[in-house]
Coordinates of C-alpha atoms in Angstrom, one line a residue:
M1 CA -51.0 82.1 60.4
K2 CA -51.6 80.7 56.9
R3 CA -52.2 76.9 56.9
Q4 CA -49.9 75.1 54.5
G5 CA -51.1 72.5 52.0
Y6 CA -51.7 68.8 52.3
P7 CA -48.5 66.9 51.4
F8 CA -48.4 65.0 48.0
A9 CA -46.9 62.1 49.6
A10 CA -49.6 61.8 52.2
V11 CA -52.4 61.4 49.6
F12 CA -53.6 57.9 49.8
G13 CA -54.0 55.8 46.8
M14 CA -54.4 57.5 43.2
D15 CA -51.0 55.8 42.2
K16 CA -51.6 56.4 38.5
A17 CA -52.3 60.1 38.9
K18 CA -49.2 60.4 41.1
E19 CA -47.0 58.7 38.4
A20 CA -48.4 60.9 35.5
I21 CA -47.7 64.1 37.6
L22 CA -44.2 63.0 38.3
L23 CA -43.6 62.3 34.6
S24 CA -44.8 65.9 33.7
L25 CA -42.5 67.5 36.3
V26 CA -39.5 65.5 35.1
N27 CA -40.0 66.0 31.3
P28 CA -42.1 69.2 30.3
H29 CA -42.0 67.9 26.7
A30 CA -44.4 65.2 27.9
G31 CA -47.3 67.6 27.3
G32 CA -48.6 68.1 30.8
V33 CA -51.3 66.1 32.5
L34 CA -55.1 66.1 32.8
V35 CA -56.8 64.4 35.8
S36 CA -60.5 63.7 35.5
G37 CA -62.6 62.6 38.4
E38 CA -65.8 63.2 40.4
K39 CA -65.8 66.0 42.9
G40 CA -64.3 65.1 46.3
T41 CA -61.9 62.4 45.0
G42 CA -58.9 64.5 46.1
K43 CA -57.5 65.2 42.7
S44 CA -57.1 69.1 43.2
T45 CA -55.6 68.3 46.6
L46 CA -53.1 66.0 45.0
M47 CA -52.2 68.5 42.2
R48 CA -51.6 71.4 44.7
G49 CA -49.5 69.0 46.9
A50 CA -47.1 68.7 43.9
R51 CA -46.0 72.4 44.4
E52 CA -43.6 71.3 47.0
L53 CA -41.8 68.7 44.8
F54 CA -39.8 71.1 42.8
N55 CA -38.2 74.6 43.0
A56 CA -39.9 76.5 40.2
P57 CA -42.7 79.0 39.7
W58 CA -46.3 77.6 40.3
I59 CA -49.1 79.7 38.9
E60 CA -52.7 78.9 39.4
I61 CA -55.0 80.4 36.8
P62 CA -58.5 81.3 38.1
V63 CA -61.6 80.5 35.9
S64 CA -62.4 84.3 36.0
V65 CA -58.9 85.3 34.6
T66 CA -59.1 88.2 32.2
E67 CA -56.9 88.4 29.1
D68 CA -54.9 91.5 30.5
R69 CA -54.0 89.6 33.6
L70 CA -53.1 86.4 31.7
F71 CA -51.0 87.8 28.9
G72 CA -50.0 91.2 30.3
S73 CA -50.8 94.8 29.5
I74 CA -49.6 98.3 29.8
D75 CA -47.7 99.0 32.9
A76 CA -49.7 101.7 34.6
E77 CA -47.2 102.7 37.3
A78 CA -44.4 103.2 34.7
A79 CA -46.7 105.3 32.5
V80 CA -47.9 107.5 35.4
K81 CA -44.5 108.1 36.9
Y82 CA -42.4 108.4 33.6
G83 CA -45.0 108.8 30.9
K84 CA -43.4 105.7 29.3
R85 CA -45.6 103.0 27.6
Q86 CA -44.2 99.5 28.3
L87 CA -45.8 96.1 28.6
Q88 CA -46.2 94.5 32.0
P89 CA -45.7 90.7 32.3
G90 CA -48.9 88.6 32.8
L91 CA -49.4 85.1 34.6
I92 CA -48.1 83.4 31.4
D93 CA -44.7 85.1 31.8
E94 CA -44.6 84.6 35.5
A95 CA -45.0 80.7 35.0
D96 CA -41.8 80.7 32.8
K97 CA -39.8 77.3 33.7
G98 CA -42.5 76.3 36.1
V99 CA -46.0 74.9 36.1
I100 CA -49.4 76.5 35.3
Y101 CA -52.2 74.8 37.2
L102 CA -55.8 74.8 36.0
D103 CA -58.5 73.8 38.5
D104 CA -61.7 73.0 36.6
A105 CA -60.1 73.6 33.3
N106 CA -63.4 72.8 31.5
L107 CA -64.9 76.0 33.0
L108 CA -62.3 78.2 31.4
R109 CA -63.3 80.2 28.3
D110 CA -62.5 78.1 25.3
D111 CA -60.2 80.8 23.7
I112 CA -58.2 81.2 27.0
L113 CA -57.6 77.4 27.4
S114 CA -56.7 77.1 23.7
A115 CA -54.2 79.8 24.2
I116 CA -52.5 78.4 27.3
L117 CA -52.1 75.0 25.6
S118 CA -50.8 76.6 22.3
I119 CA -48.3 78.7 24.0
E120 CA -47.1 75.6 26.0
E121 CA -46.6 73.8 22.6
A122 CA -45.0 76.8 20.9
G123 CA -42.8 78.0 23.8
G124 CA -43.7 81.6 23.1
Y125 CA -46.2 84.1 21.9
Q126 CA -46.8 87.5 20.3
L127 CA -48.4 90.1 22.7
E128 CA -50.1 93.1 21.1
R129 CA -51.5 95.8 23.4
D130 CA -52.5 99.3 22.7
G131 CA -50.3 99.8 19.7
L132 CA -47.3 97.9 21.3
S133 CA -46.1 94.6 19.9
E134 CA -43.7 92.3 21.7
H135 CA -42.6 88.6 21.3
R136 CA -42.1 86.7 24.5
N137 CA -40.6 83.4 25.2
T138 CA -42.0 81.2 27.9
N139 CA -41.9 77.4 28.7
Y140 CA -44.1 75.9 31.3
T141 CA -45.9 72.6 32.0
V142 CA -49.7 72.5 32.4
L143 CA -51.3 70.5 35.2
A144 CA -55.2 70.5 35.0
V145 CA -58.0 68.7 36.6
I146 CA -61.7 68.5 35.4
A147 CA -64.9 67.2 37.0
P148 CA -66.9 65.5 34.0
E149 CA -70.2 66.3 35.7
S150 CA -69.6 70.0 35.2
G151 CA -68.7 69.8 31.6
T152 CA -66.2 68.2 29.2
L153 CA -63.4 69.5 26.9
S154 CA -63.4 69.5 23.2
S155 CA -61.4 66.7 21.5
S156 CA -58.9 69.2 20.2
A157 CA -58.2 70.4 23.8
L158 CA -57.9 66.8 25.1
D159 CA -55.3 66.1 22.3
R160 CA -53.1 68.9 23.5
F161 CA -52.7 67.3 27.0
G162 CA -49.9 64.8 26.7
L163 CA -51.0 62.6 29.6
F164 CA -54.5 61.7 30.9
V165 CA -55.7 59.9 34.1
S166 CA -59.2 59.2 35.3
V167 CA -59.6 58.7 39.1
D168 CA -62.6 57.2 41.0
A169 CA -63.8 57.4 44.4
E170 CA -62.3 54.8 46.7
T171 CA -64.7 51.9 47.1
D172 CA -62.6 49.8 49.7
P173 CA -63.8 50.4 53.3
A174 CA -60.3 50.1 54.7
A175 CA -58.9 52.5 52.2
R176 CA -61.7 55.0 52.9
I177 CA -61.0 54.7 56.7
E178 CA -57.4 55.4 56.0
I179 CA -58.2 58.5 53.9
V180 CA -60.5 60.0 56.6
R181 CA -57.8 59.2 59.3
R182 CA -55.2 61.1 57.4
V183 CA -57.4 64.1 56.7
T184 CA -58.6 64.3 60.3
E185 CA -55.0 64.2 61.5
F186 CA -54.1 67.0 59.1
E187 CA -57.0 69.2 60.1
K188 CA -56.2 68.7 63.8
D189 CA -52.6 70.0 63.4
N190 CA -51.3 70.4 59.9
G191 CA -47.9 71.5 61.1
V192 CA -47.1 68.3 62.9
F193 CA -48.8 66.2 60.0
R194 CA -46.4 67.9 57.6
V195 CA -43.4 67.1 59.5
K196 CA -44.5 63.5 59.7
W197 CA -44.4 63.4 56.0
A198 CA -41.5 65.5 55.3
E199 CA -39.0 62.7 54.7
E200 CA -41.2 61.1 52.1
T201 CA -41.8 64.5 50.4
D202 CA -37.9 65.1 50.4
K203 CA -37.4 61.7 48.7
L204 CA -39.9 62.5 45.9
A205 CA -38.3 66.0 45.4
K206 CA -34.9 64.4 45.1
K207 CA -36.2 61.7 42.8
I208 CA -37.6 64.3 40.5
A209 CA -34.5 66.4 40.6
D210 CA -32.3 63.4 39.8
A211 CA -34.5 62.4 37.0
K212 CA -34.6 65.9 35.4
A213 CA -30.8 65.9 35.6
L214 CA -30.5 62.4 33.9
L215 CA -33.2 63.1 31.3
P216 CA -30.9 64.9 28.6
E217 CA -28.9 61.6 28.5
V218 CA -31.8 59.3 28.1
E219 CA -32.1 58.0 24.5
M220 CA -34.6 56.1 22.5
S221 CA -33.2 53.4 20.3
D222 CA -34.6 52.8 16.8
T223 CA -36.3 49.7 18.1
M224 CA -38.1 51.7 20.7
I225 CA -39.1 54.3 18.3
R226 CA -40.6 51.6 16.1
L227 CA -42.4 50.1 18.9
T228 CA -43.9 53.5 19.8
S229 CA -45.4 53.6 16.3
V230 CA -46.8 50.1 16.9
Y231 CA -48.6 51.3 19.9
T232 CA -50.1 54.3 18.3
L233 CA -51.1 52.6 15.3
K234 CA -52.9 49.9 17.4
A235 CA -54.7 52.7 19.2
N236 CA -55.7 54.3 15.9
V237 CA -55.0 57.8 17.1
A238 CA -55.2 60.8 14.9
G239 CA -51.9 62.8 14.0
H240 CA -48.5 62.4 15.4
R241 CA -48.8 64.1 18.9
A242 CA -49.4 60.8 20.5
D243 CA -46.1 59.3 19.1
I244 CA -44.0 62.4 20.4
Y245 CA -45.7 62.4 23.8
L246 CA -45.4 58.7 24.2
M247 CA -41.6 58.8 23.5
E248 CA -41.2 61.8 25.8
A249 CA -43.2 60.0 28.6
A250 CA -41.2 56.9 28.1
R251 CA -38.0 58.9 28.5
A252 CA -39.3 60.3 31.8
E253 CA -40.1 56.8 33.0
A254 CA -36.6 55.7 32.3
A255 CA -35.1 58.8 34.1
L256 CA -37.3 58.1 37.1
A257 CA -35.8 54.5 37.1
G258 CA -32.4 55.8 36.9
R259 CA -31.7 54.5 33.4
K260 CA -30.2 56.2 30.3
Y261 CA -32.1 53.9 27.9
V262 CA -35.8 53.2 27.4
L263 CA -37.2 49.7 27.7
P264 CA -40.5 48.3 26.4
K265 CA -42.0 48.3 29.9
D266 CA -41.4 52.1 30.0
L267 CA -43.4 52.4 26.8
E268 CA -46.1 50.2 28.3
R269 CA -46.6 52.2 31.4
A270 CA -46.4 55.5 29.4
A271 CA -49.0 54.3 27.1
E272 CA -51.5 54.0 29.9
F273 CA -51.4 57.7 30.1
V274 CA -50.9 58.9 26.6
L275 CA -53.2 56.8 24.5
P276 CA -56.6 56.5 26.4
H277 CA -58.0 59.9 25.6
R278 CA -56.8 59.7 21.9
M279 CA -57.9 56.1 21.1
R280 CA -60.3 55.8 18.3
E281 CA -62.5 53.0 17.0
L282 CA -60.7 50.6 14.7
P283 CA -61.8 50.6 11.1
P284 CA -63.8 47.4 9.9
E285 CA -61.7 44.6 9.4
Q286 CA -60.9 43.9 5.7
P287 CA -61.9 40.5 4.2
Q288 CA -59.3 37.8 4.8
E289 CA -57.3 36.2 2.0
P290 CA -58.1 32.7 0.7
Q291 CA -57.9 30.0 3.5
Q292 CA -54.9 28.2 2.1
N293 CA -52.6 30.8 3.8
E294 CA -54.6 30.3 7.0
T295 CA -54.0 26.5 7.3
K296 CA -50.2 27.1 7.2
E297 CA -50.1 29.7 9.9
P298 CA -50.1 27.3 12.8
E299 CA -47.1 25.3 11.3
D300 CA -45.2 28.8 10.6
A301 CA -46.0 30.0 14.1
Q302 CA -44.6 26.8 15.6
Q303 CA -41.4 27.1 13.6
N304 CA -40.9 30.7 14.2
P305 CA -41.9 31.9 17.7
P306 CA -43.2 35.4 18.0
S307 CA -40.7 38.2 18.3
Q308 CA -40.6 40.5 21.4
Q309 CA -42.1 43.3 19.1
E310 CA -45.0 40.9 18.1
E311 CA -45.5 40.2 21.8
Q312 CA -45.9 43.9 22.4
D313 CA -48.4 44.2 19.6
E314 CA -50.6 41.5 21.1
L315 CA -50.3 42.9 24.5
F316 CA -51.8 46.2 23.4
S317 CA -54.1 45.1 20.6
M318 CA -57.6 46.1 20.8
P319 CA -60.3 43.4 20.5
D320 CA -61.7 43.1 16.9
A321 CA -65.3 43.5 16.4
P322 CA -65.9 42.6 12.7
E323 CA -69.2 43.5 11.2
P324 CA -71.1 42.0 8.2
E325 CA -70.2 43.8 5.0
E326 CA -72.6 46.6 4.4
T327 CA -74.4 46.9 1.0
N328 CA -74.9 50.7 0.2
T329 CA -77.3 51.4 -2.6
E330 CA -77.1 54.9 -4.3
S331 CA -80.7 54.7 -5.6
H332 CA -83.7 54.6 -3.2
E333 CA -85.6 52.1 -5.4
G334 CA -87.4 49.5 -3.3
N335 CA -87.4 51.7 -0.2
E336 CA -91.1 51.2 0.5
E337 CA -90.8 47.5 0.3
D338 CA -87.9 47.4 2.8
H339 CA -90.1 49.7 5.0
R340 CA -93.1 47.4 4.8
E341 CA -90.8 44.4 5.7
D342 CA -89.6 46.4 8.7
E343 CA -93.2 47.3 9.5
S344 CA -94.3 43.7 9.6
M345 CA -91.3 42.8 11.9
A346 CA -92.2 45.7 14.2
N347 CA -95.8 44.5 14.3
P348 CA -96.0 40.8 14.4
N349 CA -99.6 40.9 15.9
A350 CA -102.2 41.3 13.2
G351 CA -104.5 44.2 13.7
S352 CA -102.1 46.0 15.9
N353 CA -100.1 49.0 14.1
D354 CA -98.7 50.6 17.2
R355 CA -96.3 49.6 20.0
I356 CA -94.7 51.4 22.8
D357 CA -91.1 50.5 23.8
A358 CA -89.3 51.2 26.9
A359 CA -86.1 53.1 26.9
D360 CA -82.9 51.1 26.9
M361 CA -80.9 52.5 29.9
R362 CA -77.8 50.6 28.9
V363 CA -77.2 52.9 26.0
K364 CA -73.8 54.6 26.2
L365 CA -73.7 58.3 25.3
P366 CA -70.7 60.4 24.8
P367 CA -70.4 64.0 26.1
V368 CA -72.2 66.5 24.0
W369 CA -70.2 69.5 22.6
I370 CA -71.8 72.1 20.6
E371 CA -69.9 74.2 18.2
P372 CA -70.1 77.9 19.5
V373 CA -71.5 80.6 17.4
K374 CA -68.9 82.9 15.7
G375 CA -68.6 86.3 17.3
K376 CA -70.6 85.0 20.4
Q377 CA -73.7 87.1 20.0
K378 CA -75.4 88.5 23.0
R379 CA -78.1 86.2 24.2
K380 CA -80.6 86.3 27.0
G381 CA -81.3 83.5 29.6
S382 CA -79.4 81.4 32.1
G383 CA -77.8 78.1 32.1
K384 CA -74.6 76.2 32.2
R385 CA -73.7 75.2 28.7
S386 CA -72.9 77.8 26.1
A387 CA -70.9 81.0 26.6
T388 CA -72.3 84.3 25.3
R389 CA -71.8 87.9 25.3
T390 CA -74.0 90.0 27.5
D391 CA -74.8 93.7 27.8
E392 CA -76.2 93.0 31.4
R393 CA -73.9 93.8 34.4
Q394 CA -74.0 90.3 35.9
G395 CA -71.7 88.3 33.5
R396 CA -68.0 87.7 33.9
Y397 CA -65.6 90.5 33.0
V398 CA -63.4 89.1 30.4
R399 CA -62.0 92.0 28.5
A400 CA -62.3 95.7 27.7
E401 CA -62.9 97.7 24.6
I402 CA -63.5 101.1 23.4
P403 CA -67.2 102.0 23.9
H404 CA -69.4 102.3 20.7
S405 CA -72.1 104.2 22.6
K406 CA -72.8 105.6 26.2
S407 CA -72.0 102.9 28.8
S408 CA -72.3 102.7 32.5
D409 CA -70.2 99.5 32.9
I410 CA -66.8 101.2 32.9
A411 CA -63.7 99.0 33.0
F412 CA -61.7 101.2 35.5
D413 CA -58.5 99.2 35.2
A414 CA -58.4 99.5 31.5
T415 CA -59.5 103.1 31.5
L416 CA -56.5 104.0 34.0
R417 CA -54.1 102.2 31.8
A418 CA -55.2 104.1 28.8
A419 CA -55.1 107.5 30.6
A420 CA -51.7 106.8 32.5
P421 CA -49.2 107.6 29.6
Y422 CA -50.6 111.1 29.2
Q423 CA -50.6 112.3 32.8
K424 CA -47.2 114.2 32.4
W425 CA -48.7 116.4 29.8
R426 CA -52.1 117.1 31.1
E427 CA -53.1 119.8 33.5
S428 CA -53.9 118.2 36.8
N429 CA -56.2 121.0 38.2
G430 CA -55.7 119.5 41.7
C431 CA -56.6 116.0 40.5
A432 CA -54.4 113.0 41.1
L433 CA -55.3 111.5 37.7
V434 CA -56.9 113.2 34.7
I435 CA -59.1 111.0 32.7
K436 CA -60.7 112.2 29.4
E437 CA -63.5 110.8 27.3
K438 CA -61.1 109.1 24.8
D439 CA -59.6 107.2 27.7
L440 CA -62.8 105.5 28.8
R441 CA -63.1 101.7 28.3
T442 CA -66.1 99.6 28.9
K443 CA -66.3 96.0 30.1
V444 CA -67.1 93.0 27.8
R445 CA -69.0 90.6 29.9
E446 CA -69.6 86.9 29.3
K447 CA -72.0 84.4 30.9
R448 CA -73.2 80.9 30.2
T449 CA -76.7 80.2 29.0
G450 CA -78.7 77.0 28.2
N451 CA -79.4 75.8 24.8
I452 CA -82.7 74.5 23.2
F453 CA -82.6 71.1 22.0
L454 CA -85.3 70.3 19.4
F455 CA -85.7 66.5 18.8
A456 CA -87.2 65.3 15.4
V457 CA -87.9 61.7 15.9
D458 CA -88.8 59.1 13.5
A459 CA -91.5 57.0 15.1
S460 CA -92.5 55.0 12.1
G461 CA -92.9 51.2 11.9
S462 CA -89.3 50.7 10.7
M463 CA -88.0 52.2 13.9
G464 CA -89.6 49.4 15.8
A465 CA -87.8 46.8 13.9
R466 CA -85.0 45.0 15.8
E467 CA -85.9 47.0 18.9
R468 CA -84.3 50.3 17.5
M469 CA -86.8 52.5 19.4
K470 CA -85.7 51.2 22.7
T471 CA -82.1 52.4 21.9
V472 CA -83.4 55.7 20.4
K473 CA -85.4 56.5 23.6
G474 CA -82.3 55.5 25.6
V475 CA -80.1 58.0 23.7
I476 CA -82.7 60.7 23.9
L477 CA -83.1 60.1 27.6
K478 CA -79.4 60.3 28.3
I479 CA -79.4 63.7 26.4
L480 CA -82.4 64.8 28.4
L481 CA -80.5 64.1 31.6
E482 CA -77.6 66.2 30.5
A483 CA -80.0 68.9 29.5
Y484 CA -81.4 69.0 32.9
Q485 CA -77.9 69.6 34.4
K486 CA -77.1 72.4 31.9
R487 CA -80.5 73.9 32.4
D488 CA -81.4 73.6 28.6
R489 CA -84.9 73.7 27.1
V490 CA -86.2 70.8 25.1
G491 CA -88.8 70.2 22.5
M492 CA -89.8 67.2 20.6
I493 CA -91.4 66.4 17.1
A494 CA -92.6 62.9 16.2
F495 CA -93.4 61.8 12.7
R496 CA -95.3 58.7 11.9
K497 CA -98.1 57.4 9.9
N498 CA -99.5 60.3 7.8
Q499 CA -98.4 63.3 9.9
A500 CA -95.8 65.1 12.0
E501 CA -96.8 66.4 15.3
V502 CA -95.2 68.6 17.9
L503 CA -95.2 65.9 20.9
L504 CA -93.7 68.4 23.3
P505 CA -93.5 72.2 22.8
V506 CA -90.2 73.8 24.0
T507 CA -90.1 73.6 27.7
K508 CA -87.8 73.6 30.8
S509 CA -89.6 70.6 32.2
V510 CA -87.2 67.8 31.4
D511 CA -89.4 65.5 33.6
F512 CA -92.4 66.2 31.4
A513 CA -90.4 65.5 28.3
Q514 CA -89.4 62.1 29.8
K515 CA -93.0 61.2 30.3
K516 CA -93.7 62.1 26.7
L517 CA -90.9 60.1 25.4
A518 CA -92.0 57.0 27.4
A519 CA -95.5 57.2 26.0
M520 CA -94.4 57.8 22.4
P521 CA -95.8 54.9 20.2
T522 CA -94.2 53.4 17.1
G523 CA -95.9 52.4 13.9
G524 CA -96.9 53.3 10.4
K525 CA -95.2 54.9 7.5
T526 CA -92.4 57.5 7.4
P527 CA -93.5 61.1 6.6
L528 CA -89.9 62.2 6.8
A529 CA -90.4 65.3 4.8
K530 CA -93.4 66.4 6.8
G531 CA -91.2 65.9 9.9
L532 CA -88.4 68.2 8.6
S533 CA -91.1 70.6 7.6
K534 CA -92.7 70.8 11.1
A535 CA -89.2 71.3 12.5
E536 CA -88.8 74.4 10.3
D537 CA -92.1 75.7 11.6
V538 CA -91.0 75.2 15.3
L539 CA -87.6 76.9 14.5
D540 CA -89.4 79.9 12.8
M541 CA -91.7 80.2 16.0
L542 CA -88.6 80.2 18.2
Y543 CA -86.9 83.0 16.1
R544 CA -90.0 85.1 16.2
Q545 CA -90.0 84.8 20.0
D546 CA -86.2 85.7 20.2
P547 CA -84.1 86.3 17.0
L548 CA -81.0 85.7 18.9
Q549 CA -81.9 82.2 20.0
D550 CA -79.5 79.4 18.9
P551 CA -81.5 76.1 18.9
V552 CA -79.9 72.7 18.3
L553 CA -81.7 70.3 16.0
I554 CA -81.2 66.6 16.5
L555 CA -82.8 64.4 13.8
I556 CA -83.1 60.7 14.7
T557 CA -84.0 58.5 11.8
D558 CA -83.1 55.5 9.5
G559 CA -83.7 57.7 6.5
H560 CA -86.4 55.5 5.2
A561 CA -88.9 58.1 3.7
T562 CA -92.2 56.5 2.5
L563 CA -94.7 59.2 2.5
P564 CA -94.4 62.2 0.2
L565 CA -95.5 65.8 1.0
E566 CA -98.1 65.7 -1.8
N567 CA -99.6 62.9 -4.0
G568 CA -97.5 62.4 -7.1
T569 CA -94.1 63.4 -5.5
N570 CA -91.2 61.2 -4.5
A571 CA -90.9 60.8 -0.7
V572 CA -87.1 60.6 -0.5
D573 CA -86.8 63.7 -3.0
D574 CA -89.1 65.7 -0.7
A575 CA -87.1 64.8 2.3
M576 CA -83.8 65.9 0.6
M577 CA -85.5 69.2 -0.5
E578 CA -86.6 70.0 3.1
A579 CA -83.3 69.0 4.4
E580 CA -81.6 71.4 2.1
R581 CA -83.9 74.2 3.3
I582 CA -82.9 73.5 6.9
G583 CA -79.3 73.4 5.9
K584 CA -79.5 77.0 5.0
R585 CA -79.9 78.0 8.7
N586 CA -76.8 78.7 10.6
I587 CA -77.6 76.4 13.5
P588 CA -76.1 73.3 15.0
I589 CA -77.6 70.1 13.6
A590 CA -77.0 66.4 14.3
V591 CA -78.3 63.5 12.4
I592 CA -78.4 60.2 14.4
D593 CA -78.7 57.3 12.0
T594 CA -80.6 54.3 13.3
E595 CA -80.4 52.1 10.2
N596 CA -78.9 48.8 10.8
G597 CA -79.1 45.4 9.0
F598 CA -77.4 43.8 6.1
I599 CA -78.8 46.0 3.4
K600 CA -78.3 49.8 4.0
L601 CA -79.5 52.6 1.9
G602 CA -77.4 55.3 3.5
L603 CA -80.1 57.9 3.2
A604 CA -79.8 59.3 6.6
K605 CA -76.1 60.2 5.9
K606 CA -77.3 61.9 2.5
L607 CA -79.6 63.9 4.6
A608 CA -76.8 64.9 7.0
N609 CA -74.8 66.0 3.9
K610 CA -77.7 68.2 2.6
M611 CA -78.1 69.8 6.0
Q612 CA -74.2 70.1 6.5
A613 CA -74.8 68.5 9.9
S614 CA -72.9 66.2 12.3
Y615 CA -73.5 62.6 11.4
F616 CA -73.5 59.8 13.9
K617 CA -74.4 56.0 13.8
I618 CA -76.5 55.0 16.8
D619 CA -74.6 51.8 17.2
K620 CA -71.2 53.5 17.1
L621 CA -71.9 55.9 20.0
S622 CA -69.4 55.5 22.8
E623 CA -68.5 57.2 26.1
D624 CA -64.9 57.4 24.8
S625 CA -65.9 59.7 21.9
L626 CA -67.5 63.1 21.7
L627 CA -70.9 64.0 20.4
H628 CA -69.5 67.0 18.6
I629 CA -72.5 69.0 17.0
W630 CA -71.2 71.5 14.5
R631 CA -72.9 74.2 12.5
K632 CA -72.9 75.1 8.9
M633 CA -70.0 77.2 8.0
S634 CA -71.2 80.5 6.7
S635 CA -70.0 81.4 3.3

C-alpha cells in the first residue's frame, strides 16, 4: 500500500513558512511562495503536506522535465488511430486552477523556470508544435523550495515570486526532540499518525476554503494603498510588483482573519514575506537643510504628535548609513601622488616595501550568477554551475530536433509523434508502425559544467592602505569556496611593482589557490596595464587549448595605475587601452572596485565601462544582493 504524506499540521515550527503557504493558497494573485533553507530542514515535507489543504490539481514538476511534457505536444494516439493532428495538454494545462510545485527550483533550466513564472503572471500562453498553433489559458499558483548550497536564482526570477521565506534548522534542544518524536511516530505507523492530526488538517482546510470565499469581498482602502507605497518606498524596491503582491498578500491576511477590510497589521505581516528578497540598499542621504529648521523640530513634534502612518513609516524604516560625500575627479592628474601617499600608509616601516595580509573572513559575499552564453554552445568538462549543450549521450534530454547530420541518439518519443499522423496512408508491410527517414528526430541534451575563474588582482602598495588587501583576500577566498562546490577551475594573476605574473596557473586545486592567496604580498607601484595584458595572454592560452571555453575574468583593483607599459606613455591611458581590448571578447567580466577614502578618482568604474563589465564596489557587497557577472552584448 502506498504510504501517504506527512500532514501539514504536524510539521513542528516553521510558522512563517506555514503562514506564507496559506496566503498563497487563499489568494493566487499573491504570486506564489519560495521557501529557502538548508537541506533537511523539512521545507519540502511542509510543501507537500499542503496538498491536502485544498481540493484542486497539484502538479509537481521534476527538474528533468522536457518541454514537450511541460507544455504539451502532438497527441500520438489520436494521430495513429484517426490520422488527426491535435495537441495534447502538458503539465502546465493539468495544473489549471491548482498548484505547481517546484522542488529544487534552482536546478531547473533557466528558460523552463522563466516560462512557468511568466505563464503564472500572464494566465496563459501560446503553444506552437509541428505547425500547429494554439492559445491556452491556465491559472495556477507556484510553490517552490530551494537549497542555497546547491545554487541560487537570478534576481529577475526571485522578483517573480510574490512571497519569500527563509527557514533555518531548529537549534532549541526541546524543539529538535519534538521533531524527532513526531517523525519516528509517523514512520512507525503513518496511518494512525495521520488520523491523530486529521482534525487539525480539516480545520486548516476549512480556514482556507472560508478565506477564499471571503476574499472577493475584501477591499483595500485608499489609506491602506498609500501605506503600501510607504512600505515599498522604504524598502527601495525596483518596479511595482512589490506593491501589487503586498496588497494581495494583505488581502489574504484579512480574509484568513475573517475580515472584509485590511488593517495596518495585515500589511505589516505581509511585508515580512513580500519585501525581504526585493529590498535594495538605500541611496546615500542627501545633505540636510540649514540647522535652523532642525532646532524647531522638537517643538513641532511636541505640538503635533506623529500620525498612525508616520508610526508605520518608523516601524519599517531601514537604518541610515550616511557616508562622507565623495569627490570624483574626471582627470587623473595627481594619481601618482595619491599612490605614493597610500604606499607610505601601507608601509610604515622604513626599508620594508612588502607586507602580507591575512584574509578577512568576516567579508560577506553575495551569490555569484554568471550570464549564460547565447545559444548555449557545446562545451566539454563537468561541474555544477553553467548549463551547456552536449553531443555526448550523458546529458539530460531537454528537447528534440530534426537532425542536421547522421545521429545515433534518436528521440523515440518525438520520432513516433512525427510519424503518427501519416500511418493511415503508409503501407504497413506487416509493421505496427512505419517510420521513414524524414520522421527521425534526435535528442538535444544539456548538462552542467564548471567555469574558469581568472582573477587579476592589484597587489600594489595602495591596496595595503586601510587594510584593503585583507578585504580583497576575504572576497577572493569566499569565491574560491564557492568554486570548490561548483567544481570550477581557478587561476590568478597578481600585478605589483614593475611586473605582472601568473601567481597560479589555471587549476582545479582550490586548496593550492588558497595557499597562493595567503602568501601573496602587497607593495610597490601599480602596473595595471601589464596586469590586463597578462590576463589577455592567459585568455589566449586557454582558447588555444579549447576554443569553446568560457572563462570569467574578475579584476580587483582601485584603478590607481602608476606604471605605464613603456617609458614615455601614460599609465592610465595604457590601462584604458588594454581594458578596451579585453572588452572586445565576449566573456563575462567583473570589476570589483576597492577604492575608498574621501577623494575618489573613479578609475575602476571607467575601466569597467571600457570592458563593458559588471561593476561592484567592495564595501557595498552584501549577502542580500547578487553578484551578477554579465558579458558584453554582441553587436
